[in-house]
Short mmCIF file of C-alpha atoms in Angstrom, two decimals:
data_model
loop_
_atom_site.label_atom_id
_atom_site.label_comp_id
_atom_site.label_asym_id
_atom_site.label_seq_id
_atom_site.Cartn_x
_atom_site.Cartn_y
_atom_site.Cartn_z
CA UNK A 1 -0.07 0.02 -0.16
CA UNK A 2 1.45 3.50 -1.03
CA UNK A 3 2.41 6.29 1.76
CA UNK A 4 -0.97 7.90 0.32
CA UNK A 5 -3.14 5.40 0.82
CA UNK A 6 -1.67 4.62 4.32
CA UNK A 7 -2.30 8.42 5.26
CA UNK A 8 -5.85 8.37 4.09
CA UNK A 9 -6.51 5.08 5.87
CA UNK A 10 -5.14 6.65 9.07
CA UNK A 11 -7.15 9.80 8.85
CA UNK A 12 -10.40 7.65 8.21
CA UNK A 13 -9.82 5.69 11.36
CA UNK A 14 -9.09 8.58 13.18
CA UNK A 15 -12.32 10.49 12.15
CA UNK A 16 -14.00 7.23 12.81
CA UNK A 17 -13.01 6.67 15.97
CA UNK A 18 -13.06 3.37 18.29
CA UNK A 19 -16.70 2.71 17.35
CA UNK A 20 -18.37 1.61 14.01
CA UNK A 21 -21.51 2.57 14.84
CA UNK A 22 -24.08 4.09 11.76
CA UNK A 23 -24.14 7.49 13.37
CA UNK A 24 -20.36 7.43 13.14
CA UNK A 25 -20.15 6.40 9.67
CA UNK A 26 -22.75 8.78 8.89
CA UNK A 27 -20.65 11.78 10.15
CA UNK A 28 -17.73 10.46 8.15
CA UNK A 29 -20.10 10.64 4.90
CA UNK A 30 -21.11 14.08 5.63
CA UNK A 31 -17.11 14.92 6.13
CA UNK A 32 -16.69 13.33 2.72
CA UNK A 33 -19.40 14.94 0.90
CA UNK A 34 -18.21 18.07 2.27
CA UNK A 35 -14.72 17.58 1.13
CA UNK A 36 -15.96 16.68 -2.39
CA UNK A 37 -18.39 19.68 -2.18
CA UNK A 38 -15.33 22.23 -1.87
CA UNK A 39 -13.32 20.09 -4.48
CA UNK A 40 -16.01 20.23 -6.98
CA UNK A 41 -16.63 24.19 -6.58
CA UNK A 42 -12.88 24.80 -6.78
CA UNK A 43 -12.58 23.03 -10.08
CA UNK A 44 -15.76 23.79 -11.62
CA UNK A 45 -15.50 27.73 -11.11
CA UNK A 46 -12.14 28.27 -12.87
CA UNK A 47 -13.45 26.01 -15.95
CA UNK A 48 -16.95 27.65 -16.11
CA UNK A 49 -15.49 31.14 -15.73
CA UNK A 50 -16.36 33.54 -18.57
CA UNK A 51 -18.60 31.31 -20.23
CA UNK A 52 -22.52 31.18 -20.72
CA UNK A 53 -23.21 27.17 -19.91
CA UNK A 54 -26.22 24.97 -21.35
CA UNK A 55 -27.79 22.54 -18.97
CA UNK A 56 -26.94 19.46 -20.94
CA UNK A 57 -25.00 18.50 -24.05
CA UNK A 58 -21.30 18.85 -24.87
CA UNK A 59 -19.24 20.94 -22.42
CA UNK A 60 -22.67 21.65 -20.29
CA UNK A 61 -22.65 21.71 -16.58
CA UNK A 62 -24.72 17.95 -16.89
CA UNK A 63 -21.66 16.72 -18.71
CA UNK A 64 -19.07 18.01 -16.27
CA UNK A 65 -21.25 16.55 -13.48
CA UNK A 66 -21.37 13.23 -14.94
CA UNK A 67 -17.66 12.79 -15.51
CA UNK A 68 -16.85 14.41 -12.27
CA UNK A 69 -19.69 12.41 -10.69
CA UNK A 70 -18.20 9.03 -12.14
CA UNK A 71 -14.52 9.87 -10.62
CA UNK A 72 -16.42 11.09 -7.52
CA UNK A 73 -18.30 7.91 -6.82
CA UNK A 74 -15.35 5.66 -7.39
CA UNK A 75 -12.82 7.52 -5.12
CA UNK A 76 -15.71 7.84 -2.31
CA UNK A 77 -16.26 4.28 -2.60
CA UNK A 78 -12.57 3.54 -2.30
CA UNK A 79 -12.54 5.60 0.81
CA UNK A 80 -15.58 3.82 2.46
CA UNK A 81 -13.97 0.50 1.62
CA UNK A 82 -10.56 1.79 3.35
CA UNK A 83 -12.60 3.28 6.37
CA UNK A 84 -13.96 -0.36 7.37
CA UNK A 85 -10.74 -2.12 6.58
CA UNK A 86 -9.52 -3.73 9.70
CA UNK A 87 -5.94 -3.20 10.53
CA UNK A 88 -5.70 -6.86 11.67
CA UNK A 89 -8.62 -9.02 10.12
CA UNK A 90 -9.87 -11.92 12.36
CA UNK A 91 -10.43 -14.90 10.12
CA UNK A 92 -12.86 -16.05 12.84
CA UNK A 93 -14.86 -12.73 12.27
CA UNK A 94 -17.30 -12.68 9.35
CA UNK A 95 -16.71 -9.68 7.04
CA UNK A 96 -17.99 -7.81 4.10
CA UNK A 97 -21.56 -8.96 5.21
CA UNK A 98 -21.03 -12.76 4.65
CA UNK A 99 -22.88 -15.10 6.76
CA UNK A 100 -20.06 -17.15 7.71
CA UNK A 101 -16.24 -16.48 8.80
CA UNK A 102 -13.40 -16.64 6.14
CA UNK A 103 -14.94 -15.43 3.03
CA UNK A 104 -14.53 -11.56 2.01
CA UNK A 105 -15.06 -9.44 -1.03
CA UNK A 106 -11.91 -9.80 -3.50
CA UNK A 107 -10.18 -6.93 -5.38
CA UNK A 108 -12.17 -7.83 -8.71
CA UNK A 109 -15.30 -7.76 -6.82
CA UNK A 110 -14.73 -4.25 -5.31
CA UNK A 111 -13.63 -3.00 -8.86
CA UNK A 112 -16.52 -4.02 -10.47
CA UNK A 113 -18.78 -2.44 -7.68
CA UNK A 114 -16.87 0.74 -7.69
CA UNK A 115 -17.35 0.67 -11.57
CA UNK A 116 -21.13 0.05 -11.15
CA UNK A 117 -21.09 3.00 -8.77
CA UNK A 118 -19.69 5.23 -11.17
CA UNK A 119 -21.44 4.22 -14.36
CA UNK A 120 -24.88 4.99 -12.36
CA UNK A 121 -23.54 8.30 -10.94
CA UNK A 122 -22.47 9.12 -14.33
CA UNK A 123 -25.70 8.14 -16.10
CA UNK A 124 -27.74 9.35 -13.50
CA UNK A 125 -26.58 13.03 -13.72
CA UNK A 126 -26.62 12.80 -17.72
CA UNK A 127 -30.29 12.04 -17.16
CA UNK A 128 -31.14 14.56 -14.72
CA UNK A 129 -29.51 17.17 -16.77
CA UNK A 130 -31.50 16.05 -20.05
CA UNK A 131 -34.65 16.37 -18.07
CA UNK A 132 -33.62 19.85 -16.70
CA UNK A 133 -32.71 20.84 -20.12
CA UNK A 134 -36.37 19.77 -21.41
CA UNK A 135 -37.80 21.73 -18.50
CA UNK A 136 -36.14 24.81 -18.89
CA UNK A 137 -35.61 25.03 -22.72
CA UNK A 138 -32.87 27.57 -23.74
CA UNK A 139 -31.92 28.56 -20.45
CA UNK A 140 -28.49 29.81 -19.87
CA UNK A 141 -26.48 28.83 -16.67
CA UNK A 142 -23.97 31.31 -15.48
CA UNK A 143 -20.56 30.30 -14.03
CA UNK A 144 -21.17 30.91 -10.41
CA UNK A 145 -24.32 29.16 -9.84
CA UNK A 146 -23.24 26.66 -12.43
CA UNK A 147 -20.17 25.70 -9.88
CA UNK A 148 -22.41 25.61 -6.99
CA UNK A 149 -24.77 23.10 -8.76
CA UNK A 150 -21.75 20.93 -10.00
CA UNK A 151 -20.18 21.07 -6.47
CA UNK A 152 -23.37 19.68 -4.71
CA UNK A 153 -23.74 17.06 -7.42
CA UNK A 154 -20.03 15.91 -6.39
CA UNK A 155 -20.86 16.11 -2.55
CA UNK A 156 -24.07 13.84 -3.04
CA UNK A 157 -22.78 11.42 -5.07
CA UNK A 158 -19.42 11.19 -2.74
CA UNK A 159 -22.06 11.03 0.33
CA UNK A 160 -24.15 8.30 -1.04
CA UNK A 161 -21.02 6.11 -2.59
CA UNK A 162 -19.34 6.33 0.70
CA UNK A 163 -22.39 5.11 2.66
CA UNK A 164 -22.92 2.37 0.16
CA UNK A 165 -19.37 1.29 0.37
CA UNK A 166 -19.30 1.10 4.36
CA UNK A 167 -22.67 -0.65 4.47
CA UNK A 168 -22.13 -3.08 1.99
CA UNK A 169 -24.33 -6.15 2.40
CA UNK A 170 -25.69 -8.73 0.28
CA UNK A 171 -29.15 -6.66 -0.19
CA UNK A 172 -27.25 -3.34 -0.86
CA UNK A 173 -25.26 -5.06 -3.59
CA UNK A 174 -28.22 -6.61 -5.20
CA UNK A 175 -29.87 -3.44 -5.13
CA UNK A 176 -26.83 -1.61 -7.01
CA UNK A 177 -26.89 -4.50 -9.65
CA UNK A 178 -30.71 -3.79 -10.34
CA UNK A 179 -30.01 -0.02 -10.52
CA UNK A 180 -26.93 -0.73 -12.41
CA UNK A 181 -28.45 -2.79 -15.03
CA UNK A 182 -31.46 -0.64 -15.54
CA UNK A 183 -29.60 2.51 -16.11
CA UNK A 184 -27.06 0.72 -18.38
CA UNK A 185 -29.92 -0.65 -20.62
CA UNK A 186 -31.83 2.52 -20.59
CA UNK A 187 -28.61 4.65 -21.60
CA UNK A 188 -27.91 2.28 -24.37
CA UNK A 189 -31.26 2.58 -25.67
CA UNK A 190 -31.08 6.15 -25.59
CA UNK A 191 -27.78 6.19 -27.29
CA UNK A 192 -28.64 3.66 -29.90
CA UNK A 193 -27.95 4.81 -33.47
CA UNK A 194 -30.46 2.64 -34.79
CA UNK A 195 -33.88 3.80 -33.39
CA UNK A 196 -35.58 0.58 -34.47
CA UNK A 197 -32.93 -1.87 -32.67
CA UNK A 198 -36.02 -3.47 -30.64
CA UNK A 199 -37.48 -4.86 -34.00
CA UNK A 200 -34.30 -7.28 -33.84
CA UNK A 201 -33.60 -8.46 -30.23
CA UNK A 202 -32.06 -7.09 -27.07
CA UNK A 203 -28.52 -7.97 -28.25
CA UNK A 204 -28.74 -5.67 -31.54
CA UNK A 205 -27.83 -2.69 -28.69
CA UNK A 206 -24.38 -4.53 -28.40
CA UNK A 207 -23.93 -4.93 -32.31
CA UNK A 208 -20.37 -3.20 -33.42
CA UNK A 209 -22.40 -1.18 -35.87
CA UNK A 210 -24.48 0.55 -32.86
CA UNK A 211 -23.10 3.63 -31.10
CA UNK A 212 -24.53 2.16 -27.89
CA UNK A 213 -22.46 -0.89 -28.13
CA UNK A 214 -19.89 -0.01 -25.82
CA UNK A 215 -22.08 0.73 -23.03
CA UNK A 216 -24.14 -2.02 -23.48
CA UNK A 217 -21.78 -4.64 -23.51
CA UNK A 218 -19.54 -3.24 -20.73
CA UNK A 219 -22.81 -3.33 -18.68
CA UNK A 220 -23.35 -6.82 -19.15
CA UNK A 221 -19.59 -7.71 -18.20
CA UNK A 222 -19.71 -5.82 -14.97
CA UNK A 223 -23.12 -7.35 -14.20
CA UNK A 224 -21.72 -10.66 -14.87
CA UNK A 225 -18.76 -10.22 -12.24
CA UNK A 226 -21.20 -8.90 -10.00
CA UNK A 227 -23.69 -12.11 -10.19
CA UNK A 228 -20.69 -14.23 -9.44
CA UNK A 229 -19.89 -11.90 -6.20
CA UNK A 230 -23.67 -12.33 -5.50
CA UNK A 231 -23.82 -16.04 -5.86
CA UNK A 232 -21.14 -16.38 -2.91
CA UNK A 233 -23.31 -13.93 -0.71
CA UNK A 234 -26.28 -15.71 -1.57
CA UNK A 235 -25.12 -19.37 -0.75
CA UNK A 236 -22.51 -18.40 2.40
CA UNK A 237 -25.31 -18.89 5.00
CA UNK A 238 -27.46 -22.01 3.63
CA UNK A 239 -27.15 -24.56 6.16
CA UNK A 240 -24.83 -27.58 5.46
CA UNK A 241 -25.70 -29.97 8.21
CA UNK A 242 -25.30 -32.82 6.31
CA UNK A 243 -22.83 -33.86 3.24
CA UNK A 244 -25.86 -33.72 0.71
CA UNK A 245 -26.41 -30.42 1.69
CA UNK A 246 -22.95 -29.28 1.06
CA UNK A 247 -23.41 -30.91 -2.42
CA UNK A 248 -26.54 -29.18 -2.76
CA UNK A 249 -25.15 -25.59 -1.98
CA UNK A 250 -22.14 -26.29 -4.16
CA UNK A 251 -24.33 -26.81 -7.03
CA UNK A 252 -26.77 -23.79 -6.55
CA UNK A 253 -23.24 -21.84 -6.08
CA UNK A 254 -22.06 -23.37 -9.33
CA UNK A 255 -25.17 -22.62 -11.17
CA UNK A 256 -25.09 -18.91 -10.17
CA UNK A 257 -21.61 -18.37 -10.93
CA UNK A 258 -22.06 -20.01 -14.48
CA UNK A 259 -25.15 -17.70 -14.75
CA UNK A 260 -22.51 -14.68 -14.35
CA UNK A 261 -20.12 -15.97 -16.45
CA UNK A 262 -22.40 -16.58 -19.16
CA UNK A 263 -23.86 -12.99 -18.60
CA UNK A 264 -20.47 -11.61 -18.99
CA UNK A 265 -19.73 -13.63 -22.31
CA UNK A 266 -23.09 -12.19 -23.71
CA UNK A 267 -21.27 -8.93 -23.57
CA UNK A 268 -17.82 -9.96 -24.67
CA UNK A 269 -19.24 -11.89 -27.70
CA UNK A 270 -21.34 -9.34 -29.81
CA UNK A 271 -23.96 -11.16 -31.62
CA UNK A 272 -23.13 -9.65 -35.03
CA UNK A 273 -19.49 -10.94 -34.84
CA UNK A 274 -19.83 -14.40 -32.63
CA UNK A 275 -23.32 -15.25 -33.46
CA UNK A 276 -23.34 -18.93 -32.58
CA UNK A 277 -21.09 -18.51 -29.39
CA UNK A 278 -23.30 -15.28 -28.50
CA UNK A 279 -26.72 -17.33 -28.62
CA UNK A 280 -24.88 -20.29 -27.43
CA UNK A 281 -23.79 -18.27 -23.90
CA UNK A 282 -27.36 -16.45 -23.95
CA UNK A 283 -29.30 -19.74 -24.14
CA UNK A 284 -27.03 -21.43 -21.56
CA UNK A 285 -27.82 -18.85 -18.96
CA UNK A 286 -31.42 -19.22 -19.19
CA UNK A 287 -30.90 -23.05 -19.31
CA UNK A 288 -28.89 -22.72 -16.11
CA UNK A 289 -31.45 -20.79 -14.31
CA UNK A 290 -34.10 -23.36 -15.06
CA UNK A 291 -32.13 -26.22 -13.76
CA UNK A 292 -31.23 -24.52 -10.36
CA UNK A 293 -34.69 -23.10 -10.06
CA UNK A 294 -36.55 -26.60 -10.72
CA UNK A 295 -33.77 -28.45 -8.66
CA UNK A 296 -33.81 -26.17 -5.70
CA UNK A 297 -36.02 -28.14 -3.38
CA UNK A 298 -33.54 -31.16 -4.02
CA UNK A 299 -30.22 -29.15 -3.72
CA UNK A 300 -31.74 -26.95 -0.89
CA UNK A 301 -33.76 -29.18 1.30
CA UNK A 302 -34.69 -26.34 3.95
CA UNK A 303 -35.53 -23.80 1.14
CA UNK A 304 -39.26 -22.30 1.78
CA UNK A 305 -41.77 -24.21 -0.49
CA UNK A 306 -42.92 -20.67 -1.20
CA UNK A 307 -39.91 -19.53 -2.88
CA UNK A 308 -39.84 -22.94 -4.57
CA UNK A 309 -43.44 -22.01 -5.96
CA UNK A 310 -42.15 -18.71 -7.16
CA UNK A 311 -39.22 -20.19 -9.09
CA UNK A 312 -41.24 -22.40 -10.82
CA UNK A 313 -43.97 -19.95 -11.67
CA UNK A 314 -41.03 -17.82 -13.18
CA UNK A 315 -39.82 -21.00 -15.30
CA UNK A 316 -43.34 -21.45 -16.57
CA UNK A 317 -43.93 -17.82 -17.54
CA UNK A 318 -40.42 -17.83 -19.54
CA UNK A 319 -41.42 -20.99 -21.17
CA UNK A 320 -44.85 -19.69 -22.12
CA UNK A 321 -42.77 -16.57 -23.67
CA UNK A 322 -41.01 -18.82 -25.47
CA UNK A 323 -44.07 -20.39 -27.42
CA UNK A 324 -45.56 -16.95 -27.90
CA UNK A 325 -42.39 -15.98 -29.49
CA UNK A 326 -42.31 -19.32 -31.67
CA UNK A 327 -46.03 -18.68 -33.09
CA UNK A 328 -45.28 -14.81 -33.83
CA UNK A 329 -47.18 -13.50 -30.83
CA UNK A 330 -44.41 -11.78 -29.26
CA UNK A 331 -41.17 -10.67 -30.69
CA UNK A 332 -37.68 -11.73 -29.34
CA UNK A 333 -36.74 -8.54 -27.61
CA UNK A 334 -40.08 -8.66 -25.62
CA UNK A 335 -39.33 -12.45 -24.39
CA UNK A 336 -35.63 -10.98 -23.48
CA UNK A 337 -36.38 -8.19 -21.62
CA UNK A 338 -39.41 -9.84 -19.76
CA UNK A 339 -36.80 -13.06 -19.06
CA UNK A 340 -34.23 -10.71 -17.89
CA UNK A 341 -36.35 -9.04 -15.56
CA UNK A 342 -37.73 -12.32 -13.92
CA UNK A 343 -34.14 -13.96 -13.63
CA UNK A 344 -32.63 -10.91 -12.08
CA UNK A 345 -35.57 -10.38 -9.40
CA UNK A 346 -35.45 -14.07 -8.64
CA UNK A 347 -31.69 -13.70 -7.81
CA UNK A 348 -32.78 -10.87 -5.55
CA UNK A 349 -35.43 -12.68 -3.74
CA UNK A 350 -33.34 -15.75 -3.51
CA UNK A 351 -30.42 -13.56 -1.94
CA UNK A 352 -32.91 -12.45 0.71
CA UNK A 353 -34.29 -15.95 1.31
CA UNK A 354 -30.87 -17.45 1.69
CA UNK A 355 -29.82 -14.59 4.26
CA UNK A 356 -32.91 -15.33 6.49
CA UNK A 357 -32.29 -19.07 6.47
CA UNK A 358 -28.74 -18.16 7.61
CA UNK A 359 -29.86 -16.13 10.40
CA UNK A 360 -31.73 -17.97 13.55
CA UNK A 361 -35.15 -16.87 14.23
CA UNK A 362 -35.96 -14.85 17.42
CA UNK A 363 -39.05 -14.44 19.50
CA UNK A 364 -39.83 -10.83 20.48
CA UNK A 365 -38.20 -10.97 23.60
CA UNK A 366 -34.90 -11.66 21.35
CA UNK A 367 -34.39 -15.45 22.44
CA UNK A 368 -33.46 -17.59 19.84
CA UNK A 369 -36.16 -20.14 18.86
CA UNK A 370 -34.82 -23.97 18.49
CA UNK A 371 -34.48 -25.61 15.22
CA UNK A 372 -37.50 -28.26 15.04
CA UNK A 373 -35.36 -30.29 12.87
CA UNK A 374 -32.84 -30.78 15.40
CA UNK A 375 -35.58 -31.81 18.27
#
C-alpha cells in the first residue's frame, strides 16, 4: 500500500473513532461529502468562468457533473472500503456482510462494484441534466451558480457512494446490481444509433455497428462479475448440516456463478461478430437458471416451499413467452426483456431468502427459537 493510501486510511480511522456505529459512519460520510463539495466548486468555477453554459450537451454542466460524478463515486467508494478495513482482520469473524467467517470480497469484486457506482452516478446525472434541459428550454447557466450545482452533485454522489461502501451487504449489492442494469440498459437504448433496434432483439444494442455497443456490452460484463459475487453472498449462509446439503449448496453456487459467467460472455461476444457463441451463452444462462430453480428443493432441502413455487412460476412464464415467440405473438426483444427481469428479480429474492435461512429466528423478547429439525 502506498504512503498516500496509508495516510488516508489513518485519517479515516481517526475520524471514525473506536466505534463503528451507523452514526459515526454517517458523520464520516458527511465529511467526505463536504470535501467533495469544496473540491467540486474549486475545480468547476475556473472551468466555467467567463462562459455561458447549457444544462446538457457537450461542454455543459450536466456533462461536467456526469464525468466528475463518476470519478467522485469511485473515489468515495474506495474511501468507504478503506474506512471499514480492519488493521488486522480476524479470520474467525465474518466480514463484508457474509454469513460465515473466512470469506470476503476480492479486489475484482470491489473493482466491479466501484465501476457500477461510477456508471450509475455518471448516467444518472446525464439523465437529470437532460430532464432539466427539457424543462428549462434555452435557459443559460452562469458560472457561479453552475459551479455550485456541480459541487452539490459531487457532494451528494460522494456521500451516497461512501455510505454504500461502508454498509455493503448482500441486499445493498443486489440493489446496486438492479439499478446498474436498469441505468445501463436505458442509457444504451437512448444512445442507440438504430431507433428501431427493438425490432430485432435486445442483443442488437451490442452490435459493433451500434453507437451504444460499448455501454451495453460493458454493462453486461460488469453485471456478470457482480452476479458471481452475489452467488457467494447468497449461498454462504445456507445450512449444510449433512453432506448432501453441502453438495446441494455447491451445485446452486456453481449454477449462479455459471450464470454470471454466461452473462459476461454475452457482452464479450457481440451477436454480429460471434453469432453462434453469443446465442449459445445466452441460451445457456436461461437453461442454467431453469435447472437451478427446478432442482432447488432437492439441492437446498430447507428452502421455503413458497419460494420454490415462485421460481417454478417464473420458469413457466419464461417457457410461455418462448411459445409466444415461436408462434409470432411476441418478438424476441419482449421475451428477452421480460425473462431478464424475472431472472434478476429471482436472484434478488433468493438472496434475501438465503440470508434469512442463515440467521436464527428470534422471539419478540430476543430469545432464539430452537430448530425443530434438531428436536
